[in-house]
Amino acid sequence: MIIAIDGPAAAGKGTLARRLAEHFNLAYLDTGLIYRAVGRKVLDDGADANDAVAAEVVARALVPADLERDGLRTDETAQAASKVSAVPGVRAALLDFQRDFAQAPPAGFQGAVLDGRDIGTVVCPDADVKIFISADVEVRAKRRVKELQDRVGEAIYARVLEDMMERDARDSDRAVSPLEPAADAHTLDTSNLDADQVLATALEIIGSRDE
Ligand code: DC
């Protein structure tokens, strides 16, 4: 069983994907983390995140330890990830790893949940279930502010909102694998739902598919 979860930043993808993986005993892959690792490494190497050649070199040489680097969750890294992810060569370099994970998940799992921007459209077009989750950008910015306040102690709403809108626009407007729902995706707006309600709605979607 392969479940594809796509959507913009802070819509609740990660929480839902993790909970679905636990519920169905599936392996979980946060594909955003892979792009973050590329973006972080480009910055740590002293290069510019808009340098397509540097980004592709880093993506081709990525090793599992890079997914454990410090600073992958910062907004600086998120912006760098968004920039490197628009480079076709970067996406091509990372595609096989994601597809292999979905097709042959780690031992003990009968399938996988992947979350990202192009899982239902490009990485796993034949996924058993595709859910595209969204939420109003103001709601997502507030969630991110709370997360940053809990984690690093401070965050400025106006700045977070601006960063999020910039990232949404870049991820949606890029030529390769833009953020968009697959034609056969179920859409789920989480603006007025908490994590339990999002999980319950997703389980209904998955259950109704089997009827
Ligand atoms: O999900 P996230 O916020 O950790 O993702 C960081 C960036 O990585 C996002 O702005 C765009 C890029 N990304 C992508 O292009 N394709 C994916 N499947 C996942 C993430």
PDB file of C-alpha atoms and ligand atoms in Angstrom:
ATOM      1  CA  MET A   1       0.000   0.000   0.000  1.00  0.00           C
ATOM      2  CA  ILE A   2       1.341   3.411  -0.970  1.00  0.00           C
ATOM      3  CA  ILE A   3      -0.181   6.612   0.409  1.00  0.00           C
ATOM      4  CA  ALA A   4       0.813   9.946  -1.143  1.00  0.00           C
ATOM      5  CA  ILE A   5       0.321  13.131   0.871  1.00  0.00           C
ATOM      6  CA  ASP A   6       1.006  16.445  -0.845  1.00  0.00           C
ATOM      7  CA  GLY A   7       0.414  20.067   0.038  1.00  0.00           C
ATOM      8  CA  PRO A   8       2.033  23.391   0.929  1.00  0.00           C
ATOM      9  CA  ALA A   9       4.171  24.118   4.005  1.00  0.00           C
ATOM     10  CA  ALA A  10       2.538  23.768   7.429  1.00  0.00           C
ATOM     11  CA  ALA A  11      -0.730  22.370   6.074  1.00  0.00           C
ATOM     12  CA  GLY A  12      -0.274  19.361   8.377  1.00  0.00           C
ATOM     13  CA  LYS A  13       1.279  16.879   5.934  1.00  0.00           C
ATOM     14  CA  GLY A  14       3.957  15.567   8.261  1.00  0.00           C
ATOM     15  CA  THR A  15       1.636  15.003  11.210  1.00  0.00           C
ATOM     16  CA  LEU A  16      -0.957  13.250   9.062  1.00  0.00           C
ATOM     17  CA  ALA A  17       1.611  11.148   7.200  1.00  0.00           C
ATOM     18  CA  ARG A  18       3.286  10.008  10.432  1.00  0.00           C
ATOM     19  CA  ARG A  19      -0.039   9.098  12.010  1.00  0.00           C
ATOM     20  CA  LEU A  20      -1.231   7.195   8.940  1.00  0.00           C
ATOM     21  CA  ALA A  21       2.069   5.312   8.830  1.00  0.00           C
ATOM     22  CA  GLU A  22       1.630   4.324  12.454  1.00  0.00           C
ATOM     23  CA  HIS A  23      -2.033   3.369  11.952  1.00  0.00           C
ATOM     24  CA  PHE A  24      -1.359   1.072   8.970  1.00  0.00           C
ATOM     25  CA  ASN A  25       2.180   0.008   9.979  1.00  0.00           C
ATOM     26  CA  LEU A  26       3.724   1.601   6.903  1.00  0.00           C
ATOM     27  CA  ALA A  27       7.174   3.129   6.479  1.00  0.00           C
ATOM     28  CA  TYR A  28       7.267   6.927   6.388  1.00  0.00           C
ATOM     29  CA  LEU A  29       9.369   9.189   4.178  1.00  0.00           C
ATOM     30  CA  ASP A  30       9.421  12.968   4.622  1.00  0.00           C
ATOM     31  CA  THR A  31      10.625  13.958   1.134  1.00  0.00           C
ATOM     32  CA  GLY A  32      10.890  17.630   2.119  1.00  0.00           C
ATOM     33  CA  LEU A  33      13.734  16.625   4.412  1.00  0.00           C
ATOM     34  CA  ILE A  34      15.713  15.392   1.404  1.00  0.00           C
ATOM     35  CA  TYR A  35      15.371  18.764  -0.358  1.00  0.00           C
ATOM     36  CA  ARG A  36      16.191  20.496   2.926  1.00  0.00           C
ATOM     37  CA  ALA A  37      19.362  18.398   3.206  1.00  0.00           C
ATOM     38  CA  VAL A  38      20.427  19.510  -0.282  1.00  0.00           C
ATOM     39  CA  GLY A  39      19.626  23.160   0.472  1.00  0.00           C
ATOM     40  CA  ARG A  40      21.482  23.050   3.808  1.00  0.00           C
ATOM     41  CA  LYS A  41      24.557  21.424   2.320  1.00  0.00           C
ATOM     42  CA  VAL A  42      24.731  24.000  -0.482  1.00  0.00           C
ATOM     43  CA  LEU A  43      24.618  26.791   2.136  1.00  0.00           C
ATOM     44  CA  ASP A  44      27.147  25.029   4.392  1.00  0.00           C
ATOM     45  CA  ASP A  45      29.468  24.682   1.384  1.00  0.00           C
ATOM     46  CA  GLY A  46      29.352  28.473   1.058  1.00  0.00           C
ATOM     47  CA  ALA A  47      27.420  28.411  -2.217  1.00  0.00           C
ATOM     48  CA  ASP A  48      24.243  30.299  -3.145  1.00  0.00           C
ATOM     49  CA  ALA A  49      20.992  28.316  -3.046  1.00  0.00           C
ATOM     50  CA  ASN A  50      20.178  29.763  -6.493  1.00  0.00           C
ATOM     51  CA  ASP A  51      23.338  28.188  -7.934  1.00  0.00           C
ATOM     52  CA  ALA A  52      21.802  25.369  -9.982  1.00  0.00           C
ATOM     53  CA  VAL A  53      25.128  23.698 -10.767  1.00  0.00           C
ATOM     54  CA  ALA A  54      26.198  23.575  -7.104  1.00  0.00           C
ATOM     55  CA  ALA A  55      22.765  22.267  -6.094  1.00  0.00           C
ATOM     56  CA  GLU A  56      22.857  19.463  -8.634  1.00  0.00           C
ATOM     57  CA  VAL A  57      26.377  18.426  -7.602  1.00  0.00           C
ATOM     58  CA  VAL A  58      25.241  18.250  -3.955  1.00  0.00           C
ATOM     59  CA  ALA A  59      22.054  16.316  -4.834  1.00  0.00           C
ATOM     60  CA  ARG A  60      24.003  13.711  -6.800  1.00  0.00           C
ATOM     61  CA  ALA A  61      26.424  13.182  -3.904  1.00  0.00           C
ATOM     62  CA  LEU A  62      23.811  13.146  -1.112  1.00  0.00           C
ATOM     63  CA  VAL A  63      24.338  10.441   1.540  1.00  0.00           C
ATOM     64  CA  PRO A  64      21.980   9.316   4.351  1.00  0.00           C
ATOM     65  CA  ALA A  65      24.086  11.147   6.978  1.00  0.00           C
ATOM     66  CA  ASP A  66      23.143  14.442   5.270  1.00  0.00           C
ATOM     67  CA  LEU A  67      19.559  13.877   6.438  1.00  0.00           C
ATOM     68  CA  GLU A  68      20.859  14.089  10.014  1.00  0.00           C
ATOM     69  CA  ARG A  69      22.598  17.466   9.602  1.00  0.00           C
ATOM     70  CA  ASP A  70      21.942  20.294  12.046  1.00  0.00           C
ATOM     71  CA  GLY A  71      19.644  23.113  11.010  1.00  0.00           C
ATOM     72  CA  LEU A  72      17.399  21.216   8.603  1.00  0.00           C
ATOM     73  CA  ARG A  73      14.242  22.600  10.218  1.00  0.00           C
ATOM     74  CA  THR A  74      15.058  26.304  10.066  1.00  0.00           C
ATOM     75  CA  ASP A  75      13.249  28.708   7.749  1.00  0.00           C
ATOM     76  CA  GLU A  76      16.577  29.612   6.125  1.00  0.00           C
ATOM     77  CA  THR A  77      16.960  25.959   5.142  1.00  0.00           C
ATOM     78  CA  ALA A  78      13.329  25.789   3.981  1.00  0.00           C
ATOM     79  CA  GLN A  79      13.904  28.698   1.587  1.00  0.00           C
ATOM     80  CA  ALA A  80      17.116  27.100   0.306  1.00  0.00           C
ATOM     81  CA  ALA A  81      15.250  23.793  -0.149  1.00  0.00           C
ATOM     82  CA  SER A  82      12.545  25.552  -2.115  1.00  0.00           C
ATOM     83  CA  LYS A  83      15.181  27.142  -4.387  1.00  0.00           C
ATOM     84  CA  VAL A  84      17.218  23.978  -5.049  1.00  0.00           C
ATOM     85  CA  SER A  85      14.035  21.967  -5.595  1.00  0.00           C
ATOM     86  CA  ALA A  86      13.196  24.056  -8.674  1.00  0.00           C
ATOM     87  CA  VAL A  87      16.337  22.740 -10.426  1.00  0.00           C
ATOM     88  CA  PRO A  88      15.385  19.861 -12.771  1.00  0.00           C
ATOM     89  CA  GLY A  89      18.734  18.081 -12.242  1.00  0.00           C
ATOM     90  CA  VAL A  90      18.220  18.122  -8.471  1.00  0.00           C
ATOM     91  CA  ARG A  91      14.758  16.587  -8.780  1.00  0.00           C
ATOM     92  CA  ALA A  92      16.037  13.954 -11.208  1.00  0.00           C
ATOM     93  CA  ALA A  93      18.893  13.038  -8.844  1.00  0.00           C
ATOM     94  CA  LEU A  94      16.495  12.476  -5.935  1.00  0.00           C
ATOM     95  CA  LEU A  95      13.686  10.700  -7.770  1.00  0.00           C
ATOM     96  CA  ASP A  96      14.969   7.116  -7.755  1.00  0.00           C
ATOM     97  CA  PHE A  97      15.643   7.123  -4.021  1.00  0.00           C
ATOM     98  CA  GLN A  98      12.051   8.214  -3.312  1.00  0.00           C
ATOM     99  CA  ARG A  99      10.551   5.706  -5.773  1.00  0.00           C
ATOM    100  CA  ASP A 100      12.697   2.867  -4.413  1.00  0.00           C
ATOM    101  CA  PHE A 101      11.581   3.694  -0.875  1.00  0.00           C
ATOM    102  CA  ALA A 102       7.930   3.512  -1.958  1.00  0.00           C
ATOM    103  CA  GLN A 103       8.302   0.323  -4.001  1.00  0.00           C
ATOM    104  CA  ALA A 104      10.606  -1.513  -1.581  1.00  0.00           C
ATOM    105  CA  PRO A 105      10.104  -0.023   1.892  1.00  0.00           C
ATOM    106  CA  PRO A 106      12.471  -0.940   4.732  1.00  0.00           C
ATOM    107  CA  ALA A 107      12.123  -4.461   6.160  1.00  0.00           C
ATOM    108  CA  GLY A 108       9.021  -5.106   8.211  1.00  0.00           C
ATOM    109  CA  PHE A 109       6.748  -2.698   6.352  1.00  0.00           C
ATOM    110  CA  GLN A 110       4.098  -3.640   3.801  1.00  0.00           C
ATOM    111  CA  GLY A 111       4.044  -0.255   2.163  1.00  0.00           C
ATOM    112  CA  ALA A 112       4.859   3.387   2.637  1.00  0.00           C
ATOM    113  CA  VAL A 113       3.509   6.859   3.239  1.00  0.00           C
ATOM    114  CA  LEU A 114       5.409   9.643   1.486  1.00  0.00           C
ATOM    115  CA  ASP A 115       4.742  13.334   1.958  1.00  0.00           C
ATOM    116  CA  GLY A 116       5.907  16.228  -0.180  1.00  0.00           C
ATOM    117  CA  ARG A 117       4.835  18.356  -3.128  1.00  0.00           C
ATOM    118  CA  ASP A 118       4.856  15.969  -6.108  1.00  0.00           C
ATOM    119  CA  ILE A 119       4.300  12.505  -4.620  1.00  0.00           C
ATOM    120  CA  GLY A 120       0.896  11.932  -6.228  1.00  0.00           C
ATOM    121  CA  THR A 121       1.833  13.587  -9.508  1.00  0.00           C
ATOM    122  CA  VAL A 122       5.414  12.421 -10.179  1.00  0.00           C
ATOM    123  CA  VAL A 123       7.040  10.188  -7.542  1.00  0.00           C
ATOM    124  CA  CYS A 124       4.159   7.715  -7.064  1.00  0.00           C
ATOM    125  CA  PRO A 125       1.553   8.392  -9.770  1.00  0.00           C
ATOM    126  CA  ASP A 126       0.085   4.916  -9.085  1.00  0.00           C
ATOM    127  CA  ALA A 127      -0.258   5.391  -5.311  1.00  0.00           C
ATOM    128  CA  ASP A 128      -3.269   3.599  -3.778  1.00  0.00           C
ATOM    129  CA  VAL A 129      -4.439   6.776  -2.066  1.00  0.00           C
ATOM    130  CA  LYS A 130      -3.557  10.397  -2.803  1.00  0.00           C
ATOM    131  CA  ILE A 131      -4.480  13.161  -0.408  1.00  0.00           C
ATOM    132  CA  PHE A 132      -3.757  16.816  -1.153  1.00  0.00           C
ATOM    133  CA  ILE A 133      -3.988  18.824   2.025  1.00  0.00           C
ATOM    134  CA  SER A 134      -4.185  22.576   2.208  1.00  0.00           C
ATOM    135  CA  ALA A 135      -5.074  25.351   4.644  1.00  0.00           C
ATOM    136  CA  ASP A 136      -5.387  29.139   4.457  1.00  0.00           C
ATOM    137  CA  VAL A 137      -1.959  30.731   4.373  1.00  0.00           C
ATOM    138  CA  GLU A 138      -2.689  32.797   7.515  1.00  0.00           C
ATOM    139  CA  VAL A 139      -3.609  29.636   9.415  1.00  0.00           C
ATOM    140  CA  ARG A 140      -0.439  27.915   8.212  1.00  0.00           C
ATOM    141  CA  ALA A 141       1.713  30.901   9.180  1.00  0.00           C
ATOM    142  CA  LYS A 142       0.185  30.911  12.681  1.00  0.00           C
ATOM    143  CA  ARG A 143       0.917  27.194  13.042  1.00  0.00           C
ATOM    144  CA  ARG A 144       4.517  27.744  11.958  1.00  0.00           C
ATOM    145  CA  VAL A 145       4.923  30.652  14.405  1.00  0.00           C
ATOM    146  CA  LYS A 146       3.708  28.452  17.252  1.00  0.00           C
ATOM    147  CA  GLU A 147       6.049  25.642  16.209  1.00  0.00           C
ATOM    148  CA  LEU A 148       9.026  28.049  16.050  1.00  0.00           C
ATOM    149  CA  GLN A 149       8.106  29.619  19.399  1.00  0.00           C
ATOM    150  CA  ASP A 150       7.957  26.175  21.008  1.00  0.00           C
ATOM    151  CA  ARG A 151      11.231  25.120  19.406  1.00  0.00           C
ATOM    152  CA  VAL A 152      13.442  28.219  19.322  1.00  0.00           C
ATOM    153  CA  GLY A 153      11.554  30.620  21.578  1.00  0.00           C
ATOM    154  CA  GLU A 154      10.708  33.397  19.141  1.00  0.00           C
ATOM    155  CA  ALA A 155       9.112  34.077  15.751  1.00  0.00           C
ATOM    156  CA  ILE A 156       7.625  37.128  14.067  1.00  0.00           C
ATOM    157  CA  TYR A 157       4.261  36.447  12.421  1.00  0.00           C
ATOM    158  CA  ALA A 158       4.613  39.001   9.590  1.00  0.00           C
ATOM    159  CA  ARG A 159       8.014  37.603   8.632  1.00  0.00           C
ATOM    160  CA  VAL A 160       6.832  33.980   8.742  1.00  0.00           C
ATOM    161  CA  LEU A 161       3.769  34.850   6.627  1.00  0.00           C
ATOM    162  CA  GLU A 162       5.915  36.628   4.038  1.00  0.00           C
ATOM    163  CA  ASP A 163       8.375  33.701   3.853  1.00  0.00           C
ATOM    164  CA  MET A 164       5.517  31.250   3.486  1.00  0.00           C
ATOM    165  CA  MET A 165       3.866  33.174   0.658  1.00  0.00           C
ATOM    166  CA  GLU A 166       7.203  33.449  -1.117  1.00  0.00           C
ATOM    167  CA  ARG A 167       7.799  29.705  -0.769  1.00  0.00           C
ATOM    168  CA  ASP A 168       4.219  28.824  -1.844  1.00  0.00           C
ATOM    169  CA  ALA A 169       4.633  30.932  -4.984  1.00  0.00           C
ATOM    170  CA  ARG A 170       8.016  29.430  -5.859  1.00  0.00           C
ATOM    171  CA  ASP A 171       6.907  25.835  -5.244  1.00  0.00           C
ATOM    172  CA  SER A 172       3.687  26.311  -7.239  1.00  0.00           C
ATOM    173  CA  ASP A 173       5.081  28.282 -10.173  1.00  0.00           C
ATOM    174  CA  ARG A 174       8.204  26.246 -10.970  1.00  0.00           C
ATOM    175  CA  ALA A 175       8.309  24.488 -14.336  1.00  0.00           C
ATOM    176  CA  VAL A 176       9.204  20.999 -13.062  1.00  0.00           C
ATOM    177  CA  SER A 177       6.916  19.096 -10.694  1.00  0.00           C
ATOM    178  CA  PRO A 178       5.072  22.142  -9.318  1.00  0.00           C
ATOM    179  CA  LEU A 179       2.945  21.865  -6.216  1.00  0.00           C
ATOM    180  CA  GLU A 180      -0.483  20.864  -7.524  1.00  0.00           C
ATOM    181  CA  PRO A 181      -3.048  18.173  -6.728  1.00  0.00           C
ATOM    182  CA  ALA A 182      -2.980  15.032  -8.854  1.00  0.00           C
ATOM    183  CA  ALA A 183      -6.155  14.664 -10.924  1.00  0.00           C
ATOM    184  CA  ASP A 184      -7.192  11.700  -8.768  1.00  0.00           C
ATOM    185  CA  ALA A 185      -6.222  13.213  -5.384  1.00  0.00           C
ATOM    186  CA  HIS A 186      -8.718  13.722  -2.576  1.00  0.00           C
ATOM    187  CA  THR A 187      -8.435  17.274  -1.287  1.00  0.00           C
ATOM    188  CA  LEU A 188      -8.616  18.047   2.399  1.00  0.00           C
ATOM    189  CA  ASP A 189      -8.697  21.585   3.823  1.00  0.00           C
ATOM    190  CA  THR A 190      -7.298  21.529   7.365  1.00  0.00           C
ATOM    191  CA  SER A 191      -7.879  25.243   8.175  1.00  0.00           C
ATOM    192  CA  ASN A 192     -10.551  24.479  10.770  1.00  0.00           C
ATOM    193  CA  LEU A 193      -9.486  20.980  11.807  1.00  0.00           C
ATOM    194  CA  ASP A 194      -7.162  19.765  14.538  1.00  0.00           C
ATOM    195  CA  ALA A 195      -4.760  16.864  14.014  1.00  0.00           C
ATOM    196  CA  ASP A 196      -7.254  14.251  15.283  1.00  0.00           C
ATOM    197  CA  GLN A 197      -9.946  15.518  12.927  1.00  0.00           C
ATOM    198  CA  VAL A 198      -7.514  15.519   9.997  1.00  0.00           C
ATOM    199  CA  LEU A 199      -6.580  11.899  10.743  1.00  0.00           C
ATOM    200  CA  ALA A 200     -10.247  10.881  11.082  1.00  0.00           C
ATOM    201  CA  THR A 201     -11.118  12.535   7.756  1.00  0.00           C
ATOM    202  CA  ALA A 202      -8.167  10.881   6.024  1.00  0.00           C
ATOM    203  CA  LEU A 203      -9.181   7.477   7.416  1.00  0.00           C
ATOM    204  CA  GLU A 204     -12.714   8.062   6.068  1.00  0.00           C
ATOM    205  CA  ILE A 205     -11.257   8.873   2.639  1.00  0.00           C
ATOM    206  CA  ILE A 206      -9.121   5.720   2.722  1.00  0.00           C
ATOM    207  CA  GLY A 207     -12.024   3.597   3.999  1.00  0.00           C
ATOM    208  CA  SER A 208     -14.480   4.848   1.391  1.00  0.00           C
ATOM    209  CA  ARG A 209     -11.999   3.959  -1.341  1.00  0.00           C
ATOM    210  CA  ASP A 210     -12.206   0.264  -0.377  1.00  0.00           C
ATOM    211  CA  GLU A 211     -16.022   0.138  -0.537  1.00  0.00           C
TER     212      GLU A 211
HETATM  213  O1   DC B   1       7.880  19.920   3.145  1.00  0.00           O
HETATM  214  P1   DC B   1       9.013  20.920   3.462  1.00  0.00           P
HETATM  215  O2   DC B   1       8.512  22.254   3.900  1.00  0.00           O
HETATM  216  O3   DC B   1      10.007  20.335   4.408  1.00  0.00           O
HETATM  217  O4   DC B   1       9.772  21.132   2.053  1.00  0.00           O
HETATM  218  C1   DC B   1      10.843  22.033   1.883  1.00  0.00           C
HETATM  219  C2   DC B   1      10.934  22.437   0.411  1.00  0.00           C
HETATM  220  O5   DC B   1      11.328  21.306  -0.367  1.00  0.00           O
HETATM  221  C3   DC B   1       9.631  22.928  -0.212  1.00  0.00           C
HETATM  222  O6   DC B   1       9.466  24.331  -0.081  1.00  0.00           O
HETATM  223  C4   DC B   1       9.740  22.501  -1.647  1.00  0.00           C
HETATM  224  C5   DC B   1      10.674  21.309  -1.631  1.00  0.00           C
HETATM  225  N1   DC B   1      10.001  20.016  -1.841  1.00  0.00           N
HETATM  226  C6   DC B   1       9.741  19.647  -3.137  1.00  0.00           C
HETATM  227  O7   DC B   1       9.997  20.420  -4.063  1.00  0.00           O
HETATM  228  N2   DC B   1       9.193  18.436  -3.407  1.00  0.00           N
HETATM  229  C7   DC B   1       8.876  17.583  -2.415  1.00  0.00           C
HETATM  230  N3   DC B   1       8.358  16.382  -2.721  1.00  0.00           N
HETATM  231  C8   DC B   1       9.120  17.959  -1.068  1.00  0.00           C
HETATM  232  C9   DC B   1       9.669  19.193  -0.808  1.00  0.00           C
END
